[in-house]
CSV table of C-alpha atoms and ligand atoms in Angstrom, one decimal:
chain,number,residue,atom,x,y,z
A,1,UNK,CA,-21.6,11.7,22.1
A,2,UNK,CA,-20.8,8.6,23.9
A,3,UNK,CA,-16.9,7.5,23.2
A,4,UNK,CA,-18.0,4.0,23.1
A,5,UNK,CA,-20.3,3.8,20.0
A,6,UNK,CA,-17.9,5.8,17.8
A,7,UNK,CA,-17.7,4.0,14.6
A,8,UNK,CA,-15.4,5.9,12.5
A,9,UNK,CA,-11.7,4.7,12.7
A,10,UNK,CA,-8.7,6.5,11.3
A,11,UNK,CA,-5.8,4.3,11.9
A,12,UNK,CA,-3.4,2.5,9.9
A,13,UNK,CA,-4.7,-0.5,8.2
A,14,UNK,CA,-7.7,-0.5,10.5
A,15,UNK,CA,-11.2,-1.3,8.8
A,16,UNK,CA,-13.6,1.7,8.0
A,17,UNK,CA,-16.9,1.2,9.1
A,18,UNK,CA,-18.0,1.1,5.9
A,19,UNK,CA,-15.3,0.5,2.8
A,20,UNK,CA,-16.7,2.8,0.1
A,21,UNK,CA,-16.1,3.5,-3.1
A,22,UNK,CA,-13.7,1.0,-3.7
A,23,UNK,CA,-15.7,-1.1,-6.3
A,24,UNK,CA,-13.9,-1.0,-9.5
A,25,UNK,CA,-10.8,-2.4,-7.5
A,26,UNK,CA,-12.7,-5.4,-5.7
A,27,UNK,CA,-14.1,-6.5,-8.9
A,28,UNK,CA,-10.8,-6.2,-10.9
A,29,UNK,CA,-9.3,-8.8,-8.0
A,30,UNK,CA,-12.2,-11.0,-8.1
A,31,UNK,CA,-11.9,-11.4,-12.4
A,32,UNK,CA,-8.6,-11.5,-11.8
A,33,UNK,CA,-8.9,-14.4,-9.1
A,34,UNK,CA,-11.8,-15.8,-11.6
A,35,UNK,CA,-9.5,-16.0,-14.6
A,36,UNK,CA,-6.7,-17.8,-13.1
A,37,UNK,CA,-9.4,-20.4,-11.3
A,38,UNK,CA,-10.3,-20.6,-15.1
A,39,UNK,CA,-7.0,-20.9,-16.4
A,40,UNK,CA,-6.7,-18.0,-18.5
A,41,UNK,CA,-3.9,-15.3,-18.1
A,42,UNK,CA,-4.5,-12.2,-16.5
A,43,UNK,CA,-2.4,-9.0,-15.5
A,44,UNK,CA,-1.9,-8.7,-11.7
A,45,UNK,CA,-2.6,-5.8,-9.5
A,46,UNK,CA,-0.1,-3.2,-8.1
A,47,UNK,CA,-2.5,-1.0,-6.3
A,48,UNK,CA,-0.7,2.7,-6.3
A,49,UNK,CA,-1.8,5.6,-3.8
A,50,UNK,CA,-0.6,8.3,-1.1
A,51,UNK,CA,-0.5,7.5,2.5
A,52,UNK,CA,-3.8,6.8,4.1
A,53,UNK,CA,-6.2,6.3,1.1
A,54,UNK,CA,-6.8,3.1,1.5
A,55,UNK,CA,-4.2,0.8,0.1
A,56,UNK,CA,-3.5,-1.3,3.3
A,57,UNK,CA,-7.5,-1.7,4.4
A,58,UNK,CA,-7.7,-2.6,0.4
A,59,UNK,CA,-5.6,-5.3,0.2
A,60,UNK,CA,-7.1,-7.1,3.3
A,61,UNK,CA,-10.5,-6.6,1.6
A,62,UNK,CA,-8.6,-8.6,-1.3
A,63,UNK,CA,-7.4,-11.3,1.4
A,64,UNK,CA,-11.2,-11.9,2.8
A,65,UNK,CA,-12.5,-12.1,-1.2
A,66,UNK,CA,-9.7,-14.8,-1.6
A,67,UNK,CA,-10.4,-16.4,1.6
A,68,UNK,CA,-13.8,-16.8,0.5
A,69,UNK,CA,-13.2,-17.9,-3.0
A,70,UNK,CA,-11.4,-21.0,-1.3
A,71,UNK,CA,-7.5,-20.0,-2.2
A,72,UNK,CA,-4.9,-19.7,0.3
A,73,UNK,CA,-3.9,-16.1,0.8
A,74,UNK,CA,-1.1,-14.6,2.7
A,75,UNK,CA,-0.2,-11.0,3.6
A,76,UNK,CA,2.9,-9.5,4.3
A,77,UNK,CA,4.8,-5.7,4.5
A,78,UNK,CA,7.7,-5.1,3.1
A,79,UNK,CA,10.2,-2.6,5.1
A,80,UNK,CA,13.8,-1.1,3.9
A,81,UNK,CA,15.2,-4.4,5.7
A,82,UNK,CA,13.1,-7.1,3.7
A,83,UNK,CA,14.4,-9.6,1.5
A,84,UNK,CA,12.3,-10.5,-1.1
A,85,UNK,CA,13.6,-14.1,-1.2
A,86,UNK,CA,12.5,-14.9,2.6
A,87,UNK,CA,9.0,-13.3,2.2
A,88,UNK,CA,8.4,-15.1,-0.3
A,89,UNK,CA,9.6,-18.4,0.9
A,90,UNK,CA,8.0,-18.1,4.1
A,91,UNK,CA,4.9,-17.4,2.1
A,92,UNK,CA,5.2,-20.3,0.1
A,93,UNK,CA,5.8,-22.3,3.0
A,94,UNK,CA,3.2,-21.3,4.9
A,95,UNK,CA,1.2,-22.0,1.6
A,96,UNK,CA,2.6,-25.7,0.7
A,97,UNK,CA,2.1,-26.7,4.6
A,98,UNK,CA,-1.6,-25.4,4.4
A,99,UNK,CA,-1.8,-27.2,1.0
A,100,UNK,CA,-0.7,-30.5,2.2
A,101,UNK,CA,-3.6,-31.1,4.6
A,102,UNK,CA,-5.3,-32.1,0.8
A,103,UNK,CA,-4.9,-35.7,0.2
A,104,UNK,CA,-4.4,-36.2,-3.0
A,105,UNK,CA,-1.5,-33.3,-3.0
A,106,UNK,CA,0.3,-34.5,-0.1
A,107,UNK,CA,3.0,-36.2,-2.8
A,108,UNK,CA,2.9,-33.0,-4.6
A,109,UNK,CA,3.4,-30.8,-1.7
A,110,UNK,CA,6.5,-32.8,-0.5
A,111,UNK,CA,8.6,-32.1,-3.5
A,112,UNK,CA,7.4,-28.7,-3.6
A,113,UNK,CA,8.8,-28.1,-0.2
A,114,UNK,CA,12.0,-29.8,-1.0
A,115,UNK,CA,12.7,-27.4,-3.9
A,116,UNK,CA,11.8,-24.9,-1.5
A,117,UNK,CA,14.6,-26.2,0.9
A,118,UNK,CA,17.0,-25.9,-2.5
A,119,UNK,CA,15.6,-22.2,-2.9
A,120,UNK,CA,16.6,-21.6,0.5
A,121,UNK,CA,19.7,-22.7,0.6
A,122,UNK,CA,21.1,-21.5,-2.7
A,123,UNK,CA,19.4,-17.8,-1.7
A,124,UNK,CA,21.0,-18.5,2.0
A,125,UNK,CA,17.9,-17.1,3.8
A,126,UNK,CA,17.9,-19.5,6.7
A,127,UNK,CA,14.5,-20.9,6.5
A,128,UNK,CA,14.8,-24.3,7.9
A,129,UNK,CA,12.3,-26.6,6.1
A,130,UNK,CA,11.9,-29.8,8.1
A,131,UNK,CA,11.3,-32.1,4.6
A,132,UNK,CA,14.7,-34.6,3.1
A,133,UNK,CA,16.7,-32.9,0.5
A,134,UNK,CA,16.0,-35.6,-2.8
A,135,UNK,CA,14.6,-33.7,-5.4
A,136,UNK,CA,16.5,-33.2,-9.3
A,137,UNK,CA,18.7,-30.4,-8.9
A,138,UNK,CA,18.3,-27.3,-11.4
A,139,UNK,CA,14.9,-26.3,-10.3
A,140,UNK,CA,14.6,-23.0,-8.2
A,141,UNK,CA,18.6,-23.4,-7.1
A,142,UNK,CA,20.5,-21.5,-9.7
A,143,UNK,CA,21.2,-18.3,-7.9
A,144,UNK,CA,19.3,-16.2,-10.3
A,145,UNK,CA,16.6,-14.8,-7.7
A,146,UNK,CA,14.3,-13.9,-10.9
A,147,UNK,CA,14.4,-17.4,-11.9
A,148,UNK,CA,14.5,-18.9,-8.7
A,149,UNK,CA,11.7,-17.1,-8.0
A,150,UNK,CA,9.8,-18.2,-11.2
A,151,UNK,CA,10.4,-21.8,-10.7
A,152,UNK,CA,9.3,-21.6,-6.8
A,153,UNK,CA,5.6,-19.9,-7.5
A,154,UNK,CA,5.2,-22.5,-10.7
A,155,UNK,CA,5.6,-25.3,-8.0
A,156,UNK,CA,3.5,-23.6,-5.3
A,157,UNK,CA,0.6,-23.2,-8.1
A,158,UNK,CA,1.1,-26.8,-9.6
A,159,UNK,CA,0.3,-27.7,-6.1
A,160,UNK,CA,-2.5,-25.5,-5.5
A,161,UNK,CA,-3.9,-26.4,-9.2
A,162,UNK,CA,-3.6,-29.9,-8.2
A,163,UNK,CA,-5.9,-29.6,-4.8
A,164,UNK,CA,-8.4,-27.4,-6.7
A,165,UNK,CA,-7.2,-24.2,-5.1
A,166,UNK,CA,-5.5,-21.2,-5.7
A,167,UNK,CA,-2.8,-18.8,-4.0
A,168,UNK,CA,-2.0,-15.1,-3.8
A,169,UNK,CA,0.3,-13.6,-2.2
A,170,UNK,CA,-0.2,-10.1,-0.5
A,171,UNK,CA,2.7,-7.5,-0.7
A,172,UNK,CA,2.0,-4.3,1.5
A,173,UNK,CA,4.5,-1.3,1.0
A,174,UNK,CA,6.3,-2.2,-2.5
A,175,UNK,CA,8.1,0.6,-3.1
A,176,UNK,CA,10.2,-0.3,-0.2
A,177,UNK,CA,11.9,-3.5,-1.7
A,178,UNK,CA,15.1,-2.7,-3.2
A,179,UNK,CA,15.6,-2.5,-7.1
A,180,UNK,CA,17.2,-5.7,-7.1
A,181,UNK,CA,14.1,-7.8,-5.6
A,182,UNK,CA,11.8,-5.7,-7.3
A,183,UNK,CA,13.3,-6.4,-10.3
A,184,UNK,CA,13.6,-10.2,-9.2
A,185,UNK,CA,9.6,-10.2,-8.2
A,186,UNK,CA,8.5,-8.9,-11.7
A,187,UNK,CA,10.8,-11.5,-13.5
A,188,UNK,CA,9.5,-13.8,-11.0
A,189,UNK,CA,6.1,-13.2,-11.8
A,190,UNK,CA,7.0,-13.6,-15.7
A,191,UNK,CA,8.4,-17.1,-15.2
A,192,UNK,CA,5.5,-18.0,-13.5
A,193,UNK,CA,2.5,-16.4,-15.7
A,194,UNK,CA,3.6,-18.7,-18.9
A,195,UNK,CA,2.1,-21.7,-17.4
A,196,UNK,CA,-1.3,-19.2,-16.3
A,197,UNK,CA,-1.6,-21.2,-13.1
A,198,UNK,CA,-3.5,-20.3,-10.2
A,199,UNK,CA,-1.4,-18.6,-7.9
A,200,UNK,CA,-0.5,-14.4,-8.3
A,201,UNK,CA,1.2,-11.6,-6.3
A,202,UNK,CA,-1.0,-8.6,-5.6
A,203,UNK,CA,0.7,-5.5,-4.0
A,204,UNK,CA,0.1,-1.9,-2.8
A,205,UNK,CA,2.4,1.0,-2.4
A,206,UNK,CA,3.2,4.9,-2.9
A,207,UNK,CA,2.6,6.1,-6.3
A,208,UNK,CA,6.0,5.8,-8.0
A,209,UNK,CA,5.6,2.0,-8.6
A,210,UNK,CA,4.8,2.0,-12.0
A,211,UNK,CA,7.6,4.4,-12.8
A,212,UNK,CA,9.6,2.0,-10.6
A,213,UNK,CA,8.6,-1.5,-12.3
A,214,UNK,CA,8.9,0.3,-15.6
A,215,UNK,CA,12.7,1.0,-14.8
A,216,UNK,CA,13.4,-2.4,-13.9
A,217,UNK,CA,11.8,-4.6,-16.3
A,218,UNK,CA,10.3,-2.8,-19.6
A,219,UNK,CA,7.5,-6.2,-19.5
A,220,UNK,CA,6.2,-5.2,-16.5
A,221,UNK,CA,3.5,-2.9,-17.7
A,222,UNK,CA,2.6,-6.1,-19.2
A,223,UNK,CA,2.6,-8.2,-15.8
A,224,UNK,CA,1.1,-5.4,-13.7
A,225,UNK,CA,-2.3,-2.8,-13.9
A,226,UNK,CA,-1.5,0.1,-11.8
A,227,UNK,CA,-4.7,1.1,-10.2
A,228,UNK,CA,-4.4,4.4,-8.8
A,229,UNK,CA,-6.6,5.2,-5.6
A,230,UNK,CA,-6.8,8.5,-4.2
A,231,UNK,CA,-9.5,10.9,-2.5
A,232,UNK,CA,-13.0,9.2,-2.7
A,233,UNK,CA,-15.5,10.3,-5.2
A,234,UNK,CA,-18.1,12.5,-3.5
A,235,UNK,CA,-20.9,10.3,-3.2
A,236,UNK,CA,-18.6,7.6,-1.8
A,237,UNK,CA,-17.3,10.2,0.7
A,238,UNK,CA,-21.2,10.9,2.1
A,239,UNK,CA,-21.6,7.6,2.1
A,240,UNK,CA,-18.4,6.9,4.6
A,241,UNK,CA,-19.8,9.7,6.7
A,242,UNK,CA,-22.9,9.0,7.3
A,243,UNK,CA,-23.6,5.8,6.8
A,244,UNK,CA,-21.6,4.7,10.2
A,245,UNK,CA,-23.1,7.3,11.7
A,246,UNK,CA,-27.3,6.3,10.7
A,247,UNK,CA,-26.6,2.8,11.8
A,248,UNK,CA,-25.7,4.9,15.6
A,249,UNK,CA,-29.4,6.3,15.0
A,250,UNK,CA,-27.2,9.6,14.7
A,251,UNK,CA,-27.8,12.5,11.7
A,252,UNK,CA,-24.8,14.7,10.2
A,253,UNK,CA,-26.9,17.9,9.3
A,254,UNK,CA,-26.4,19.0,5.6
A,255,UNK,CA,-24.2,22.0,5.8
A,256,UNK,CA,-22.2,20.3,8.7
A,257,UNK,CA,-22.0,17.3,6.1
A,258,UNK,CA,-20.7,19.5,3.3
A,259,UNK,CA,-18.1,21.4,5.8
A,260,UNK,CA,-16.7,17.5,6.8
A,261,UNK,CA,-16.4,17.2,3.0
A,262,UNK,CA,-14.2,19.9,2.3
A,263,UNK,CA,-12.0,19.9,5.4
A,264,UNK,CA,-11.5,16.2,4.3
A,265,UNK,CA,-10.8,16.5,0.9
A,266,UNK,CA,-12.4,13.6,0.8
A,267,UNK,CA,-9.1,11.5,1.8
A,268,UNK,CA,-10.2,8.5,3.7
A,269,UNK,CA,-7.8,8.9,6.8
A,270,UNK,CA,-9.2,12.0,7.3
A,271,UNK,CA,-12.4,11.0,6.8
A,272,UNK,CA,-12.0,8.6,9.6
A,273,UNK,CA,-10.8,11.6,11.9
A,274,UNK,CA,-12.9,13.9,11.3
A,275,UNK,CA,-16.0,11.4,11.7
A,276,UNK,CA,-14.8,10.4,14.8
A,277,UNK,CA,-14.4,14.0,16.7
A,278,UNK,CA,-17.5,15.1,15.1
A,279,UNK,CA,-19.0,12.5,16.3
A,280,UNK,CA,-17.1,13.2,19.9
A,281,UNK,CA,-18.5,17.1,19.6
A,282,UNK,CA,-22.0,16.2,18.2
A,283,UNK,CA,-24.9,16.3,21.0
A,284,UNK,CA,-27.6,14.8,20.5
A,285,UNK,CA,-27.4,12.0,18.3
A,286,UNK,CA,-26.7,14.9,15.7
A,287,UNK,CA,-23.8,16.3,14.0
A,288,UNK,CA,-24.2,20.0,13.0
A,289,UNK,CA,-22.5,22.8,11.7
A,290,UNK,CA,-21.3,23.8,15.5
A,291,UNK,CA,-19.8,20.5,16.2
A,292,UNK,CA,-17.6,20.2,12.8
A,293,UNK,CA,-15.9,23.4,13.5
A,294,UNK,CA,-15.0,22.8,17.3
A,295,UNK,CA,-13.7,19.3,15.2
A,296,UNK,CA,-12.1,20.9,12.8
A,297,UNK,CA,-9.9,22.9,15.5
A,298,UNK,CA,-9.1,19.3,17.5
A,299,UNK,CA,-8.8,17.1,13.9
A,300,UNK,CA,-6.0,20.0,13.1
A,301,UNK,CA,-3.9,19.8,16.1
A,302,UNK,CA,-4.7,16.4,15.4
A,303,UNK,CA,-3.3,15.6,12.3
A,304,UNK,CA,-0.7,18.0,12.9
A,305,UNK,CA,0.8,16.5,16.1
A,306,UNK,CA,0.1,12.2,14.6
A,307,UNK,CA,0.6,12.6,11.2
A,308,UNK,CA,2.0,15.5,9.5
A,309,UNK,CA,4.8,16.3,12.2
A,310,UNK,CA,6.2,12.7,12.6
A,311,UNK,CA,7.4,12.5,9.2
A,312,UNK,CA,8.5,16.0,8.7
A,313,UNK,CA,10.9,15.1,11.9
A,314,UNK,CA,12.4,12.4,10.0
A,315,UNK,CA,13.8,14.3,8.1
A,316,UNK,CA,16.7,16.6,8.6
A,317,UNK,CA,17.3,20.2,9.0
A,318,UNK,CA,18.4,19.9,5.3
A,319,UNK,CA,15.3,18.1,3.7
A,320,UNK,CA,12.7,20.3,5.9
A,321,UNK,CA,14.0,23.1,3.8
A,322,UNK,CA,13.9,21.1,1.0
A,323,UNK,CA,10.2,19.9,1.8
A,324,UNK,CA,9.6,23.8,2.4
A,325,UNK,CA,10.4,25.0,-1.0
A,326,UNK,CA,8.2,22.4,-2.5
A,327,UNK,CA,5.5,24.0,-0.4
A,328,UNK,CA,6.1,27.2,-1.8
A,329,UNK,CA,5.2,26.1,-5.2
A,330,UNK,CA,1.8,25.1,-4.5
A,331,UNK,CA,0.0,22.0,-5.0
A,332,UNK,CA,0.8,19.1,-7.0
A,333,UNK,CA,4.0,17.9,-9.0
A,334,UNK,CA,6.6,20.5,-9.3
A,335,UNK,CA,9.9,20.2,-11.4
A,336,UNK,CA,12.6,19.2,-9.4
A,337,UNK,CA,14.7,22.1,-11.3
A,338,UNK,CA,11.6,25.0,-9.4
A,339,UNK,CA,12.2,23.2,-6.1
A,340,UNK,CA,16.2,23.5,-6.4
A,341,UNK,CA,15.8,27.2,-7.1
A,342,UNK,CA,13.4,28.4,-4.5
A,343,UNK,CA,16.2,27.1,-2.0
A,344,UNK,CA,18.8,29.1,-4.2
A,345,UNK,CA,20.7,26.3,-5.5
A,346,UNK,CA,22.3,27.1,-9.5
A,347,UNK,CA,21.5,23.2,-10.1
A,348,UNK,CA,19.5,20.2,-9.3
A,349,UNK,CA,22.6,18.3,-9.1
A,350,UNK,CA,23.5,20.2,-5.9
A,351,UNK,CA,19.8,18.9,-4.0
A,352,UNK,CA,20.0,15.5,-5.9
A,353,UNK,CA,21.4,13.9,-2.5
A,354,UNK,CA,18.7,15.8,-0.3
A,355,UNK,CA,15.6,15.0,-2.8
A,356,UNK,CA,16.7,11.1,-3.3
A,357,UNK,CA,17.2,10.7,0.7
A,358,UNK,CA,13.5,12.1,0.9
A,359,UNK,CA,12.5,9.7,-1.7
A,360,UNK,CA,13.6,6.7,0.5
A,361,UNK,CA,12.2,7.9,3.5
A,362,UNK,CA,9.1,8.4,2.1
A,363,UNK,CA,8.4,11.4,2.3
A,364,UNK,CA,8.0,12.5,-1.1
A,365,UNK,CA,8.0,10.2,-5.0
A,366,UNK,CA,9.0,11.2,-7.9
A,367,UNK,CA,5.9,11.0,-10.5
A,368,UNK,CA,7.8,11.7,-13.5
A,369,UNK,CA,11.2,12.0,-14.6
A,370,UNK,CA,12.3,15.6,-12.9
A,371,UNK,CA,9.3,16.4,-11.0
A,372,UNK,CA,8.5,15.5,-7.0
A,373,UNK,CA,5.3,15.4,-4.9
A,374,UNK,CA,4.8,14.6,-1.6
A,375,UNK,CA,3.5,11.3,-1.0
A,376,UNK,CA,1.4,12.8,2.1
A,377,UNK,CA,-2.0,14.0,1.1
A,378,UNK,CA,-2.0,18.1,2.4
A,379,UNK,CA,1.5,18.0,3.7
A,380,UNK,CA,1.7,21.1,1.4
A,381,UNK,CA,-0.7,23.0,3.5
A,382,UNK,CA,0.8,21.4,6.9
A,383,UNK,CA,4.2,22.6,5.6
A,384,UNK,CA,3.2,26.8,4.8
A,385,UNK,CA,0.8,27.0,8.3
A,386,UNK,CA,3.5,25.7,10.5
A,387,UNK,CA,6.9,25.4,8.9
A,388,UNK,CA,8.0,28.2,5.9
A,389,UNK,CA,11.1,28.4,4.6
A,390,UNK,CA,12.0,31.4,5.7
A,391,UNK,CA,11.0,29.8,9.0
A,392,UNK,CA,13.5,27.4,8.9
A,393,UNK,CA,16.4,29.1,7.4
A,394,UNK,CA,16.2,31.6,10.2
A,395,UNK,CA,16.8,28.5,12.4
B,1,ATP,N1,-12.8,3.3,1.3
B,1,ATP,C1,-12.7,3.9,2.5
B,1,ATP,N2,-13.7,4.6,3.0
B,1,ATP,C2,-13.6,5.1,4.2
B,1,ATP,N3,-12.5,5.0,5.0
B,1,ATP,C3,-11.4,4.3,4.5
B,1,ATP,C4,-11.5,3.7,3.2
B,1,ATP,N4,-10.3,3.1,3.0
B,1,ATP,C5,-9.6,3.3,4.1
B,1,ATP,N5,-10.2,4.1,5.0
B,1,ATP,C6,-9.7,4.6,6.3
B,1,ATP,O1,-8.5,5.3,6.0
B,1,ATP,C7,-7.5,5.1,6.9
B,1,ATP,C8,-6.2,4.7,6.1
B,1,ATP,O2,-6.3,3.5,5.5
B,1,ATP,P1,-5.0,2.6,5.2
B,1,ATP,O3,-4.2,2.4,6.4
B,1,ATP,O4,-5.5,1.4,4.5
B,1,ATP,O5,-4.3,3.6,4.2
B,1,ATP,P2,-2.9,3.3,3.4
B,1,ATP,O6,-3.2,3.8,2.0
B,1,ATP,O7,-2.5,1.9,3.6
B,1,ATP,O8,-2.0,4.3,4.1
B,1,ATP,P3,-0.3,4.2,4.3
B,1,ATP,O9,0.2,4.6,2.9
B,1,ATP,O10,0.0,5.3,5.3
B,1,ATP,O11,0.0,2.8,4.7
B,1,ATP,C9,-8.0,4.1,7.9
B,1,ATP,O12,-8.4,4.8,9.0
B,1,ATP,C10,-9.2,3.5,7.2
B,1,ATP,O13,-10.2,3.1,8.1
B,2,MG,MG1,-0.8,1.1,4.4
């Protein structure tokens, strides 16, 4: 059917044509948003999830709620190369600049950007804030990041609080900040809840986060809810199938229907792909049984060439093996310990290098002490169709 009305869109961070099954998480942002507008405290949200479920398409869903609701919201991804202390002071600068367009917080949102310019220079970021340098010194300048941190979002949200608004901050890809900002952030945040002022940090990233904030500050369970997003339920699957597709005027036959909704698993990326070559092999205005299996061939080569093979070539010869013998354990966590011996290792001490470099590439998390999982829906299956161990020791 015609290219041009295709509605589905797998991509990264791109919008699905209809955002299902995602309730429970919009509302706990907007009570969460509701609460501070009220003044009362209220945990923030890590949103936690493999790749392409959703996270990234979430959190701009959260920007357009706060957008709406009147607050200032700002959005940025984190990489291996971010610093925690100019992401957040760009943010807050961005934020105090929009702010100052208020009257009655212009005052306000001077000093606030001059104990910015103090945050910058003690954390040496190079963020040149055009404003004169004449607040009291000790606020946001004593080289503790947590603390500086703290101080800088109370200022931003006594400002916000003052013109009647709010501010959140949107982090994409936590896991990648380093365990010193991370660790920073959450005391951060701590700092900054006492006072239960309108402004928050909401962030997505792979599922070891909690395990993560956990490690580096025992408080932050107390800071943070952990939502945990994965394959859609199965009614919210149909609905991201065929809803795009009846607004077309096009019909996915039953059985071709439930075929889409194993192939999927019901993971939104491949939702998205497998919508949009069914959609390419339907005739008709109608999807059947015919066109999801000449789909299912393309989607596979597909998802083979785009998004399972690019990461496994980031890693080396070493970690393919590695990635291998998890993939001879089955599905699911396995115990580090299982993994080490299906490559004939005595001791995990001997793959501990190869297993933590996969860990910061992101190829794989660890969901509990001793255990690993890759962080890439089916990558399990990818791995024993195209790439076995034995494969790759023969290499
Ligand atoms: N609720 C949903 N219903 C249907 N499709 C969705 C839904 N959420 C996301 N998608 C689709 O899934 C794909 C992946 O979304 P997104 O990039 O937000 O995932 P992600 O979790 O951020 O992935 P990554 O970890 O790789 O960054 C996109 O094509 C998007 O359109
Ligand atoms: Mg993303």
């Amino acid at each position: 059917m015609d290219a041009l009305r295709n509605p589905y869109t797998p991509g990264a961070g791109t919008p699905p044509p209809a955002l299902t099954g995602r309730d429970p998480e919009l509302e706990q942002f907007n009570l969460l948003l509701g609460r501070l507008e009220a003044g009362r405290p209220e945990q923030s949200l890590l949103i936690t999830g493999l790749r392409g479920v959703g996270k990234t398409v979430l959190l701009d869903a959260f920007e357009g709620i706060a957008i709406e609701r009147g607050w200032y919201a700002s959005f940025t991804e984190i990489t291996s190369d971010t610093r925690l202390a100019k992401v957040i002071a760009t943010m807050a600068r961005e934020a105090l600049l929009d702010l100052r367009r208020i009257e009655r917080v212009k005052e306000a949102a001077r000093r606030a950007l001059a104990i910015l310019k103090a945050f910058t220079i003690s954390t040496g970021i190079g963020l040149e804030i055009r404003v004169e340098l004449d607040v009291e010194e000790g606020i946001a300048d004593s080289g503790d990041l947590g603390r500086d941190l703290g101080d800088l979002l109370t200022v931003v949200g006594e400002v916000a609080i003052e013109g009647g608004r709010g501010v959140v901050f949107l982090l994409d890809e936590v896991q990648y900040l380093g365990r010193r900002d991370f660790e920073a952030l959450i005391a951060g945040m701590h700092r900054a809840s006492r006072r239960s002022l309108p402004i928050t940090v909401v962030g997505a990233g792979l599922p070891m986060l909690p395990r993560l904030a956990g490690e580096a500050k025992s408080y932050a369970e107390r800071l943070f809810v952990f939502p945990h997003i994965g394959a859609l339920s199965d009614e919210a699957a149909r609905v991201a199938l065929v809803e795009p597709a009846a607004e077309e005027g096009v019909t996915i036959e039953p059985e071709a229907l439930e075929r889409m909704l194993a192939y999927t698993g019901r993971y939104p990326y491949f939702i998205q792909q497998y919508g949009k070559h069914a959609w390419l092999t339907g005739k008709n205005d109608v999807i059947d049984v015919d066109a999801v299996e000449r789909a299912h061939e393309l989607v596979r080569s597909v998802l083979d060439a785009d998004f399972f093979h690019v990461r496994f070539e980031r890693a080396t010869a070493l970690e393919q093996r590695y990635l291998a013998a998890m993939a001879t354990l089955g599905d699911g966590p396995r115990s580090s310990g299982d993994v080490t011996r299906a490559l004939g290792y005595a001791s995990t001490t001997e793959t501990g290098t190869i297993r933590d470099s996969l860990i910061k590439k992101g190829l794989i998390y660890s969901p509990r002490h001793g255990e690993v999982d890759f962080t890439v829906p089916l990558f399990g299956d990818f791995m024993r169709r195209r790439h076995t161990l034995e494969g790759l020791a023969a290499d």
